[in-house]
mmCIF file of C-alpha atoms in Angstrom:
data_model
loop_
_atom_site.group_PDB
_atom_site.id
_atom_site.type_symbol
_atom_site.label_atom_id
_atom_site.label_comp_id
_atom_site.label_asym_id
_atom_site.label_seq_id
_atom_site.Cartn_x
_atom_site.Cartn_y
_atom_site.Cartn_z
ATOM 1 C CA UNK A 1 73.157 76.950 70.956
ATOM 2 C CA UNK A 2 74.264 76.754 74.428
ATOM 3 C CA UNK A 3 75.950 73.439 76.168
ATOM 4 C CA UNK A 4 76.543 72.260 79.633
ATOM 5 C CA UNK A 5 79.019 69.592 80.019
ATOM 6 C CA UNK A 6 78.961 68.194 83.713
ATOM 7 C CA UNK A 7 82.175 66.017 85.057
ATOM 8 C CA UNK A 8 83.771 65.145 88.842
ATOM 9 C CA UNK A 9 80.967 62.772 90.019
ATOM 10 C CA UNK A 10 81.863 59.131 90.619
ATOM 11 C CA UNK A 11 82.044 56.710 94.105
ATOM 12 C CA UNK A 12 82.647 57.780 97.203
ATOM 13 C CA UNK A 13 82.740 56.454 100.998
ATOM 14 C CA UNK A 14 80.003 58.190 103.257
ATOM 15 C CA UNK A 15 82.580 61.062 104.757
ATOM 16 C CA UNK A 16 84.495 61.802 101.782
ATOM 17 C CA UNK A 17 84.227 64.468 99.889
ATOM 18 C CA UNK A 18 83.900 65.301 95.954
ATOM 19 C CA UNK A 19 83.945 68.399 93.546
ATOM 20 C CA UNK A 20 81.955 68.357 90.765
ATOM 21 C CA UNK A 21 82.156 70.704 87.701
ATOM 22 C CA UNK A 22 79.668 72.418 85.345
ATOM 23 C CA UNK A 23 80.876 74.150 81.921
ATOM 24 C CA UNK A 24 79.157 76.299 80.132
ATOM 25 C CA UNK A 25 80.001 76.691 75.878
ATOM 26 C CA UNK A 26 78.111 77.933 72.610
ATOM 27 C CA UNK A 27 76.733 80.781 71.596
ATOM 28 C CA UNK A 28 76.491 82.619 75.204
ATOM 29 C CA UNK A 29 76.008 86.466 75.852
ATOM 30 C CA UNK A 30 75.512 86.447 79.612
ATOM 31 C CA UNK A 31 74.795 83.225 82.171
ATOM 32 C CA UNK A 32 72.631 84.553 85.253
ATOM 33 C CA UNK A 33 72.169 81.788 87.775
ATOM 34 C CA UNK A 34 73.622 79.085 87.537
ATOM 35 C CA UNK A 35 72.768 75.678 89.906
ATOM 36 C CA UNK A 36 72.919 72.422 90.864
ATOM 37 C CA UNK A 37 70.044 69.617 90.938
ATOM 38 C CA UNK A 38 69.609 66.325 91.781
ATOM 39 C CA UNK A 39 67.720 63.327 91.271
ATOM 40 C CA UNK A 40 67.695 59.851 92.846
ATOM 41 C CA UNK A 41 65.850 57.112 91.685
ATOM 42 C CA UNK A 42 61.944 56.731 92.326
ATOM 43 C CA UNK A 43 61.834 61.062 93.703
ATOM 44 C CA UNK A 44 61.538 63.920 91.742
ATOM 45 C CA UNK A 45 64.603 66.133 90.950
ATOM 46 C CA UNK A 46 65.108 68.501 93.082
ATOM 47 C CA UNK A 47 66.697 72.145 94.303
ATOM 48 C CA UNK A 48 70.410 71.292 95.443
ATOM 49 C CA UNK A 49 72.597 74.839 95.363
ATOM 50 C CA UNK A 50 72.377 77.895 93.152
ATOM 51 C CA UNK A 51 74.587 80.791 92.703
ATOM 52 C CA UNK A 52 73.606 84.713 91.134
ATOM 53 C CA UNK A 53 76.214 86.165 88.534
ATOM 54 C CA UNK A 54 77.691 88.377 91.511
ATOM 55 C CA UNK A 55 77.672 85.792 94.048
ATOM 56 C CA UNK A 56 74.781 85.339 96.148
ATOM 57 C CA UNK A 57 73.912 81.913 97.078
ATOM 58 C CA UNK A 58 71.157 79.711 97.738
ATOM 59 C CA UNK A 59 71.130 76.107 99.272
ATOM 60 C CA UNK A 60 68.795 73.383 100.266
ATOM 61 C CA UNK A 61 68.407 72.728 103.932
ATOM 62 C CA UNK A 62 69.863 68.919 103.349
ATOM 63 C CA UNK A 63 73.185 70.322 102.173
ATOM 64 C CA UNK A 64 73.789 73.579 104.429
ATOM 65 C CA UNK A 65 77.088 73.423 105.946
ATOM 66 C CA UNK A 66 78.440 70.697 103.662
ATOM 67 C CA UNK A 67 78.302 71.670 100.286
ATOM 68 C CA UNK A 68 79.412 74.847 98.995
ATOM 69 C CA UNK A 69 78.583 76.534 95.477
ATOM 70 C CA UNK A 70 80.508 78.656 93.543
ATOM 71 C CA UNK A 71 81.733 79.963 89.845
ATOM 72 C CA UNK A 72 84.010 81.252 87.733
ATOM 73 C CA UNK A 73 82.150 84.129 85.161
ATOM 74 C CA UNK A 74 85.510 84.114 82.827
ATOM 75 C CA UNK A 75 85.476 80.392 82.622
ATOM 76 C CA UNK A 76 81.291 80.299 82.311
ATOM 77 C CA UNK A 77 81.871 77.343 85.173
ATOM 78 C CA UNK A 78 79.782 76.438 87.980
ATOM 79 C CA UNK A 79 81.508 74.200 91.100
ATOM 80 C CA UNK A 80 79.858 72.086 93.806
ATOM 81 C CA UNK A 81 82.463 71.237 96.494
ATOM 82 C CA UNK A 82 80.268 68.293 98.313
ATOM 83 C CA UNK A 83 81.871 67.387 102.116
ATOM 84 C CA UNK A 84 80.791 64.879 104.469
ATOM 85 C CA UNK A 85 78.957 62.846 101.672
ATOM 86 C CA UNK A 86 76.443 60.445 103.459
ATOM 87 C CA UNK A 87 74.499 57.259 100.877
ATOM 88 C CA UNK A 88 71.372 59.482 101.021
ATOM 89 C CA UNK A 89 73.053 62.231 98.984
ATOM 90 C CA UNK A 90 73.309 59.386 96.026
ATOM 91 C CA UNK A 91 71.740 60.778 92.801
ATOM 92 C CA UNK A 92 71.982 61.654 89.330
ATOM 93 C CA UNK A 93 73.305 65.744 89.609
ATOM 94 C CA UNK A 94 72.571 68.206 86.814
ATOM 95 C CA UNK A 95 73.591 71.129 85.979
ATOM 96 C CA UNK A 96 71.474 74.318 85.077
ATOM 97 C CA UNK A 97 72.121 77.651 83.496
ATOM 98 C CA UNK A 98 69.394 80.924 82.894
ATOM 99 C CA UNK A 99 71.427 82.246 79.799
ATOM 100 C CA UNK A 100 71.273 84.988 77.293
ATOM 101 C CA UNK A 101 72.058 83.752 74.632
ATOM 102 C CA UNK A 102 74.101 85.733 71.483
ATOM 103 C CA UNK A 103 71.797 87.528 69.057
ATOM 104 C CA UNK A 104 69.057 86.685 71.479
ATOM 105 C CA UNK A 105 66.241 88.642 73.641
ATOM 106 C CA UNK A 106 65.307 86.840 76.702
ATOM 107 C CA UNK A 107 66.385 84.197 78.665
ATOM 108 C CA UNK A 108 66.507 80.172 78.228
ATOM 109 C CA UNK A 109 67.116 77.727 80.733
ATOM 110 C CA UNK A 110 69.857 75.021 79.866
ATOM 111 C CA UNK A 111 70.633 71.608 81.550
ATOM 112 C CA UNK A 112 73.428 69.253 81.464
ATOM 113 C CA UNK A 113 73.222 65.625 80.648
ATOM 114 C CA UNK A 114 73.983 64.808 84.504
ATOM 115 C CA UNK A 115 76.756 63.056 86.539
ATOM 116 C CA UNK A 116 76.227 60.301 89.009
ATOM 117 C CA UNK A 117 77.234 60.538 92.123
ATOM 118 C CA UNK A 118 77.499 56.966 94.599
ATOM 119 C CA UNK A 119 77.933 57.158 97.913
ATOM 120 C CA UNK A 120 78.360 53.781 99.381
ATOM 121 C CA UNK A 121 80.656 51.942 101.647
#
């Protein structure tokens, strides 16, 4: 069994900045992509970042130029460094995995329990 343990969200002015964290534990042979989603209340969750094994990146248009994505393969941990935080980027933000797991053929998809993050003045 494979876990995803989410931390680093919390309140924050609009402007500031925060860094949230995604861990990956269990029974894992290889993670492929690993991302971030979000969901506010009343909308659907949605696309936020994602990142390949070796690096390659992918980002919705709403966060280009303020968030970045990346990860740490030895650690199994997935980062989203969020800048210039405005109350419309408010949401619950989960973490996902595509893993191989140990002892396994093919690929499952994983999420974390989520982290809220509050932008608000």
């Amino acid at each position: 069994q494979v876990q995803l343990v989410e931390s680093g969200g919390g309140l924050v002015q609009p402007g500031g900045s925060l860094r949230l964290s995604c861990a990956a534990s269990g029974s894992i042979f290889t993670i492929y992509t690993m991302g971030w989603y979000r969901q506010a209340p009343g909308k659907q969750r949605e696309l936020v970042a994602a990142i390949t094994r070796g690096g390659g990146t992918n980002y919705a248009d709403f966060v280009k130029g303020r968030f970045t994505v990346s990860r740490d393969n030895a650690k199994n941990t997935v980062y989203l460094q969020m800048n210039s935080l405005k109350p419309e980027d408010t949401a619950v933000y989960y973490c996902n995995a595509q893993v191989n797991p140990i002892a396994t053929i093919g690929v499952v998809e994983v999420w974390g329990q989520g982290t809220q993050v509050t932008v608000s003045s």
